[in-house]
Short mmCIF file of C-alpha atoms and ligand atoms in Angstrom, two decimals:
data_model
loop_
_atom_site.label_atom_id
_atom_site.label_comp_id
_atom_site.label_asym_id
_atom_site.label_seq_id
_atom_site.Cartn_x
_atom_site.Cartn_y
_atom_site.Cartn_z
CA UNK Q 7 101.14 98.15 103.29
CA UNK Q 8 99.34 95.18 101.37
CA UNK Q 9 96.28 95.87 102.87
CA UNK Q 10 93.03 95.61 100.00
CA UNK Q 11 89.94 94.13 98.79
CA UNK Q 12 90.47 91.25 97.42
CA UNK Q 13 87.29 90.94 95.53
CA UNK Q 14 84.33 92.81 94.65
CA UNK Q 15 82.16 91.43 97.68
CA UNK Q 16 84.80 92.76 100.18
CA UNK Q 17 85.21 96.08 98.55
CA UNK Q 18 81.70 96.91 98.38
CA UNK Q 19 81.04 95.82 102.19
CA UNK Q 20 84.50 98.02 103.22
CA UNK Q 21 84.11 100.89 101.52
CA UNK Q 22 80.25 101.65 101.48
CA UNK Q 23 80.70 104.70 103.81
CA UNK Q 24 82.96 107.89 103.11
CA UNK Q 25 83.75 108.03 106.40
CA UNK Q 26 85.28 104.15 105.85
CA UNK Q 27 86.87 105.14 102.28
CA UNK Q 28 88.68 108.36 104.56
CA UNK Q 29 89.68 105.73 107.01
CA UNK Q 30 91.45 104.17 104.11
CA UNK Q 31 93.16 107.12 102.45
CA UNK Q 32 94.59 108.19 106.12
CA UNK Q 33 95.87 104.90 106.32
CA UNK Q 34 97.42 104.96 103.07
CA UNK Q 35 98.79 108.58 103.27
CA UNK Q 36 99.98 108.89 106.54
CA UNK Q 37 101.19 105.04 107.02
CA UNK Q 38 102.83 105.78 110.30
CA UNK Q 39 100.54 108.47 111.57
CA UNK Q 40 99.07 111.82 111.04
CA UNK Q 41 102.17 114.23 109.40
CA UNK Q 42 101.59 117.91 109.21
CA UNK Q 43 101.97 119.12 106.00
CA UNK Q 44 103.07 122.60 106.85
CA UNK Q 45 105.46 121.91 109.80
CA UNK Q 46 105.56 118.11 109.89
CA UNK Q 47 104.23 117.71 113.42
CA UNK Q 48 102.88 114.32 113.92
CA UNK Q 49 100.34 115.24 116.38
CA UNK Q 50 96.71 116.47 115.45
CA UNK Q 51 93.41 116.19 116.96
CA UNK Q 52 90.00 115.93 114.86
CA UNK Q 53 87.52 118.58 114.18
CA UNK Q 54 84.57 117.24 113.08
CA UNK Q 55 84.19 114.38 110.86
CA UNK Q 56 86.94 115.86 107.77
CA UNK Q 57 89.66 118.24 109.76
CA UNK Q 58 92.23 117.92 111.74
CA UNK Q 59 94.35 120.04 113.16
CA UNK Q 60 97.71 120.46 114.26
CA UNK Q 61 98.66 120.90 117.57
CA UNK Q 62 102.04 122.98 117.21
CA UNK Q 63 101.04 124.85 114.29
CA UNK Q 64 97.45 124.48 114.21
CA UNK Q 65 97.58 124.30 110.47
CA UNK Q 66 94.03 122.12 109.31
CA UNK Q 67 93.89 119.87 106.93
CA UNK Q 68 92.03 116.96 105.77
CA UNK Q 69 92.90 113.58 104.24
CA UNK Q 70 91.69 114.80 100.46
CA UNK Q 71 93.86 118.15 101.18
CA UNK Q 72 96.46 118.55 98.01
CA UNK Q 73 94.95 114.94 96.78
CA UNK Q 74 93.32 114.18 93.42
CA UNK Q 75 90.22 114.33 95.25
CA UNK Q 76 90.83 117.67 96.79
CA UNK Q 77 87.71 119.84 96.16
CA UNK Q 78 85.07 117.04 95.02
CA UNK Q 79 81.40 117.45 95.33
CA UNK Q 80 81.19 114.15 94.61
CA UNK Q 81 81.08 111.43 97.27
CA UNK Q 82 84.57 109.30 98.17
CA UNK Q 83 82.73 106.16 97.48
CA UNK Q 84 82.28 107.09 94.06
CA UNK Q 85 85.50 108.30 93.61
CA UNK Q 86 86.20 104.63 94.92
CA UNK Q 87 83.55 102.47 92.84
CA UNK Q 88 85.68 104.47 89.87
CA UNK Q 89 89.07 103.31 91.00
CA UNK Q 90 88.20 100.04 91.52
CA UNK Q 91 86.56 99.90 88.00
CA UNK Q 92 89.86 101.49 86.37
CA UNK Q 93 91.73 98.92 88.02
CA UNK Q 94 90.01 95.83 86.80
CA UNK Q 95 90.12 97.46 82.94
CA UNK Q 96 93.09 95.72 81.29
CA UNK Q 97 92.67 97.13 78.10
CA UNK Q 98 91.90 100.81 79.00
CA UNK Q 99 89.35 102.76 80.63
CA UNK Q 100 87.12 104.44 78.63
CA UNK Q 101 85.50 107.67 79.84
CA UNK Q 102 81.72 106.40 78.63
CA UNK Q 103 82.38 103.22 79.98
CA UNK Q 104 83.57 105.24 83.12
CA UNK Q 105 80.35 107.34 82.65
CA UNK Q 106 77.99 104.59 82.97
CA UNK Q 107 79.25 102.40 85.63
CA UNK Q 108 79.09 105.11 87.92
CA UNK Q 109 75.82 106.27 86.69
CA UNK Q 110 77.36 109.95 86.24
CA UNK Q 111 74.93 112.39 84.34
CA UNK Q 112 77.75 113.93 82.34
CA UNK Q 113 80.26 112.73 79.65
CA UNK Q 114 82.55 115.48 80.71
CA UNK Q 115 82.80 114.61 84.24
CA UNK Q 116 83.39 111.16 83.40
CA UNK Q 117 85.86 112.46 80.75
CA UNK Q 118 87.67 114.82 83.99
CA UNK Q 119 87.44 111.81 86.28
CA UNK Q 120 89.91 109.67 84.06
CA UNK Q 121 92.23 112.12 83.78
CA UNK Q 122 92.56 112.56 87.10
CA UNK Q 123 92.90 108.77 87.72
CA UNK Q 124 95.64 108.94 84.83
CA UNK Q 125 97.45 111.23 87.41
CA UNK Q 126 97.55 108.74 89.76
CA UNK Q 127 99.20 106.18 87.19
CA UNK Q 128 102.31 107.48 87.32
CA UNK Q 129 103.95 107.23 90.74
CA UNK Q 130 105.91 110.55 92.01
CA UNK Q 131 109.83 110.24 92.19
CA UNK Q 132 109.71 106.29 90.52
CA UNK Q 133 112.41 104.19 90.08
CA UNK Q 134 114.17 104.43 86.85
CA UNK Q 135 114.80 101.31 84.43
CA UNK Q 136 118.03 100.03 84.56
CA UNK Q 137 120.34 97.04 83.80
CA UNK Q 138 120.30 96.50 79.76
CA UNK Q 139 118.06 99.11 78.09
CA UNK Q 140 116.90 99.58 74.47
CA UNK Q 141 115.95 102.98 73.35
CA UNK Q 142 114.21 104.00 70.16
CA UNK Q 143 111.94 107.15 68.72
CA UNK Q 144 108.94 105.92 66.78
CA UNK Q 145 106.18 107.84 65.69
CA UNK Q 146 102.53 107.73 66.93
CA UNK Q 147 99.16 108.96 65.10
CA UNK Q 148 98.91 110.53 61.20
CA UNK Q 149 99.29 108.74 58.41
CA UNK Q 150 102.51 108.84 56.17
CA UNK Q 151 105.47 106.92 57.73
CA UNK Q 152 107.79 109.51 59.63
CA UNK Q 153 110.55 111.11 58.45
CA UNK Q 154 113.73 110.73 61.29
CA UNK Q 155 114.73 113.59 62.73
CA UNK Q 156 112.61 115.96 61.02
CA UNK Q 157 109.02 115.11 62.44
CA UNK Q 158 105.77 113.95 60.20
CA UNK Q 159 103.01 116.14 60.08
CA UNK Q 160 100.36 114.57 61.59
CA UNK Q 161 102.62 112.62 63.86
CA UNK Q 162 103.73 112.31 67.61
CA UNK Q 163 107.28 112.05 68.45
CA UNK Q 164 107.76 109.16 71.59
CA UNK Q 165 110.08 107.57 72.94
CA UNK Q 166 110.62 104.22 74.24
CA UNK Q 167 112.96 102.83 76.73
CA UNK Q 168 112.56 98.98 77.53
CA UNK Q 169 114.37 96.47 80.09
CA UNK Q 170 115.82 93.94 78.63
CA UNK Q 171 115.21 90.86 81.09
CA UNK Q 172 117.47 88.55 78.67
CA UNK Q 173 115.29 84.88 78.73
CA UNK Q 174 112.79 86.33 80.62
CA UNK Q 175 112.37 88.67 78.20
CA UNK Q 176 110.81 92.57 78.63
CA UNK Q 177 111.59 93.66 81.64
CA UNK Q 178 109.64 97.27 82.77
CA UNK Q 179 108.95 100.11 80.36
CA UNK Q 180 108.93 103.94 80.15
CA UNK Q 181 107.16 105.89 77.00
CA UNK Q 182 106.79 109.73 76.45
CA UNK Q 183 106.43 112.33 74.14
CA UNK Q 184 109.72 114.28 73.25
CA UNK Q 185 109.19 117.62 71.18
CA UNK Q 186 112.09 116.77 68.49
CA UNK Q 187 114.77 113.87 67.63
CA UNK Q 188 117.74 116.02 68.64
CA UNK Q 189 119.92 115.27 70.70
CA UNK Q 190 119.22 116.94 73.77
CA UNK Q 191 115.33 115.74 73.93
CA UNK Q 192 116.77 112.56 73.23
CA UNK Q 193 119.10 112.75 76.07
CA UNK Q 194 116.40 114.40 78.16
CA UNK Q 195 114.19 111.46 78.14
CA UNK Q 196 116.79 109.12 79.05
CA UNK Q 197 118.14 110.96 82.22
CA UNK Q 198 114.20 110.96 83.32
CA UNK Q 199 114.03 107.18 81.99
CA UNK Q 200 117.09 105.14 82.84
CA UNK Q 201 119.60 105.15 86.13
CA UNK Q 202 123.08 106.28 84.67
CA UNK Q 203 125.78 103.48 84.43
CA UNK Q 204 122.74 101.36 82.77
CA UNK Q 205 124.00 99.77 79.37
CA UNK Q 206 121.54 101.49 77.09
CA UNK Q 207 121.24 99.76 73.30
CA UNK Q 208 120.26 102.43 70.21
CA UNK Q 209 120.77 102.30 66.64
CA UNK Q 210 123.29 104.39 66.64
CA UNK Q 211 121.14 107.32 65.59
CA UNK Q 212 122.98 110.70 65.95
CA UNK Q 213 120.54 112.07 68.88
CA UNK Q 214 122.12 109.41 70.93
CA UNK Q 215 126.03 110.19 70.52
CA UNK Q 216 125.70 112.38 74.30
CA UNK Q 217 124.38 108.85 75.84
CA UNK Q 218 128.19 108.35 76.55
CA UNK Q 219 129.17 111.99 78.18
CA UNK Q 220 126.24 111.38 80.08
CA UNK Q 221 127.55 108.67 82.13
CA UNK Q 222 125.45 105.50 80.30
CA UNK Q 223 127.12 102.45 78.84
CA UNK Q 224 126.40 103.30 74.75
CA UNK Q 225 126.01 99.94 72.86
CA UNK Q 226 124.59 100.28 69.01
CA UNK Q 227 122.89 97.68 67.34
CA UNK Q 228 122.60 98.03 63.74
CA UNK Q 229 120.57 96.66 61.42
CA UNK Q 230 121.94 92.99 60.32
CA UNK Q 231 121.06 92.87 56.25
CA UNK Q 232 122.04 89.29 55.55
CA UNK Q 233 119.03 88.52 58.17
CA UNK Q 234 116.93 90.97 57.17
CA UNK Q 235 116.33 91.55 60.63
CA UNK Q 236 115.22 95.15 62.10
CA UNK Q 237 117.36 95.87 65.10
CA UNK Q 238 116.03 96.37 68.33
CA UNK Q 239 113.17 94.10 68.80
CA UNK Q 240 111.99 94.88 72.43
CA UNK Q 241 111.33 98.58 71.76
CA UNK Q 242 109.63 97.45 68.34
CA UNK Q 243 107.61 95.08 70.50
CA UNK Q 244 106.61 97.45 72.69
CA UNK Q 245 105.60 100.50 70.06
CA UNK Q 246 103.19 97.62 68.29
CA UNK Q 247 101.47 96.54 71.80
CA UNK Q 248 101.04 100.57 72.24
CA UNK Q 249 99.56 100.46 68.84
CA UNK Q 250 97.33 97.90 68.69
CA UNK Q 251 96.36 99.02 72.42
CA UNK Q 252 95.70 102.84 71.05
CA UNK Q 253 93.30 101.15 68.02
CA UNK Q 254 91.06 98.81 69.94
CA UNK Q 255 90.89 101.00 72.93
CA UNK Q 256 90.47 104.19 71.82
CA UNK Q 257 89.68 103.16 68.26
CA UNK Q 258 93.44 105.36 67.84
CA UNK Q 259 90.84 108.83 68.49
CA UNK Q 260 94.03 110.28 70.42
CA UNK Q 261 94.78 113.48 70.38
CA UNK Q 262 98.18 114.71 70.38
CA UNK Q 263 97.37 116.58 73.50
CA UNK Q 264 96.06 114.21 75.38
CA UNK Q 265 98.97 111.57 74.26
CA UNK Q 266 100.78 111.55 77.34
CA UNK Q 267 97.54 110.47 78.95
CA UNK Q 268 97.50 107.29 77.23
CA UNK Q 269 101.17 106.51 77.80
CA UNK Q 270 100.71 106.96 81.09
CA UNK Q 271 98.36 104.56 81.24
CA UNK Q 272 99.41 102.10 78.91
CA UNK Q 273 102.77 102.04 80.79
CA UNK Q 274 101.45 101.70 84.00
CA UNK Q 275 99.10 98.63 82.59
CA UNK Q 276 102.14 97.12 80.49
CA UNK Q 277 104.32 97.38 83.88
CA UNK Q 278 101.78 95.69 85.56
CA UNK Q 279 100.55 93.00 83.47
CA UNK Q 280 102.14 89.74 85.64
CA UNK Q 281 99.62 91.06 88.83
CA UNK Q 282 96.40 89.73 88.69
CA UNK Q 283 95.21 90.82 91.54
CA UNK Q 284 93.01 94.12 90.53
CA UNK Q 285 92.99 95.03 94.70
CA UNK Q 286 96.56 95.28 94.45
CA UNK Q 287 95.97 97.47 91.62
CA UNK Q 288 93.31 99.56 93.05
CA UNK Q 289 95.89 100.00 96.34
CA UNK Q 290 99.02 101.43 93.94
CA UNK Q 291 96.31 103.90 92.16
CA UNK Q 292 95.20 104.70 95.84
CA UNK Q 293 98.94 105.59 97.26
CA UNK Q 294 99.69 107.47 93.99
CA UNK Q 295 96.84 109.57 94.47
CA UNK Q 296 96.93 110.61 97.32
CA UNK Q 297 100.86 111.51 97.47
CA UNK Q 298 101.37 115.25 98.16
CA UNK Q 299 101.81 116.58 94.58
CA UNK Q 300 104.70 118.50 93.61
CA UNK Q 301 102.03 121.07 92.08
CA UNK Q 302 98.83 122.17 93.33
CA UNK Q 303 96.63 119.93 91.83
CA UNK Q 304 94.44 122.29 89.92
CA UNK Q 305 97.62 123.51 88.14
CA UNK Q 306 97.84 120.16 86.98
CA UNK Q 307 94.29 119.93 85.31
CA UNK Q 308 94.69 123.04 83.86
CA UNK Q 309 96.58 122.51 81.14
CA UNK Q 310 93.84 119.45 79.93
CA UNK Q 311 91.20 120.73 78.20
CA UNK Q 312 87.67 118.89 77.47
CA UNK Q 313 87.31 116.23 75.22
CA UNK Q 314 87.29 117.30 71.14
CA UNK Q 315 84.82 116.34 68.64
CA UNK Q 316 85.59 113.74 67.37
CA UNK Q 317 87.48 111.99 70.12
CA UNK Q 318 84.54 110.33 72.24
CA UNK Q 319 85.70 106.78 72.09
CA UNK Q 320 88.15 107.83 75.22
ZN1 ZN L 25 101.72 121.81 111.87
#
């Protein structure tokens, strides 16, 4: 399905009803028709303007059922004008930035509302990288240079896998947060990260000796002294885009906690840098969002607390 606003005329005459941004989500959720979610019956009729139900099971449901906008007292064209407005940030959404184009009374809510659209930045069940991969660790946040393998106070842990496209240079990447350099975090990451049989290039750091056992083509790359030259360049290009991404966005007010926020986002941006059109941005955040979650979503928020003093630059 290709099927978006192309510019900000068209999506504010589409979806200027919530009855036309439900229209939408159906569309986009159940692509070949209505699907029960309880016994997978494809045949429903409407009750009222939100429910249907099914006819075997009689199960109801709605289009926002087990979605990111599942329980919202907030209009869908809102929850739109915000989407659309995430997509067209290339540099970050902010949560005050978030706050006023949508005219919302609260920084919190603006603050929730971003994390929730984070959600839908990462696609359930992706495709892993693969082909020629580089993986390295490097250390996000604090101040004193990290110590390998041991952690830095003050410091995140992440790692970095990166296609490498040969001339055409980076290819897609993956980031995350890994609790410790060991071995099996290491590994961890990579199973999540990379298709097996992929050629994966380290530096020969000891947390990647399993890489082989594990069914991945292990190829070090060591640092070349007579050039002076560090050794994989891709992730190192990557880590300084994240960086540099982290300082002028957020003015690097990150949180360890809310790190994997930020990744997510950055990655999905970075991944997604060659499309310029922000409707065919908008339409990815849409189908991620509204893909049934493999958690209820209010286990998901949860875990994510409010915003910390300090960190308002979000
Ligand atoms: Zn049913």
């Amino acid at each position: 399905m290709r099927d978006y606003p192309k510019n900000l005329e068209e999506f504010e005459s589409r979806f200027s009803s919530d009855e036309a941004c439900r229209d939408y989500l159906a569309r986009i959720r159940w692509p070949e028709g209505f699907s029960c979610p309880r016994c997978t019956s494809r045949k429903a009729y409407p009750i009222g303007a939100v429910l249907y139900q099914c006819s075997a099971c009689r199960y109801q449901t709605s289009v926002i059922a087990g979605t990111i906008f599942q329980d919202t007292h907030k209009p869908l064209t809102m929850w739109f004008r915000a989407f659309w407005w995430v997509a067209g940030q290339k540099n970050g959404a902010s949560a005050l930035g978030l706050k006023r184009i949508l005219g919302l009374g609260s920084y919190r809510t603006a603050w929730s509302w971003l994390h929730k659209m984070r959600r839908a930045m990462v696609r359930p069940g992706r495709d892993r990288l693969r082909g020629l991969v580089e993986a390295d660790e490097s250390y996000i946040g604090g101040e004193k240079p990290g110590q390998r393998g041991r952690g830095a106070a003050g410091k995140a842990l992440v790692m970095v896998a990166v296609e490498d496209k040969g001339d055409q240079g980076i290819g897609r990447i993956r980031m995350g947060v890994v609790p410790d350099a060991s071995g099996q975090s290491l590994l961890n990451f990579v199973r999540e990260s990379i298709e097996e049989d992929s050629e994966v290039r380290t530096d020969g750091w000891s947390g990647y000796r399993g890489l082989s056992a594990a069914g991945y083509r292990h190829t070090v790359e060591r640092q070349d002294s007579s050039l002076g030259e560090k050794p994989l360049k891709l992730v190192h290009l990557a880590v300084s885009l994240l960086k540099r991404w982290l300082l002028g966005t957020h003015q690097g007010a990150v949180s360890h906690e809310h790190l994997p926020y930020y990744l997510d986002e950055f990655v999905f941006r970075f991944n997604r840098r060659t499309s310029t059109h922000r409707g065919l941005l908008f339409l990815r955040l849409m189908q991620n969002a509204v893909v049934d979650a493999p958690m209820p979503y209010k286990e998901i928020v949860k875990n994510v607390r409010g915003p910390k003093p300090g960190e308002h630059n979000m």
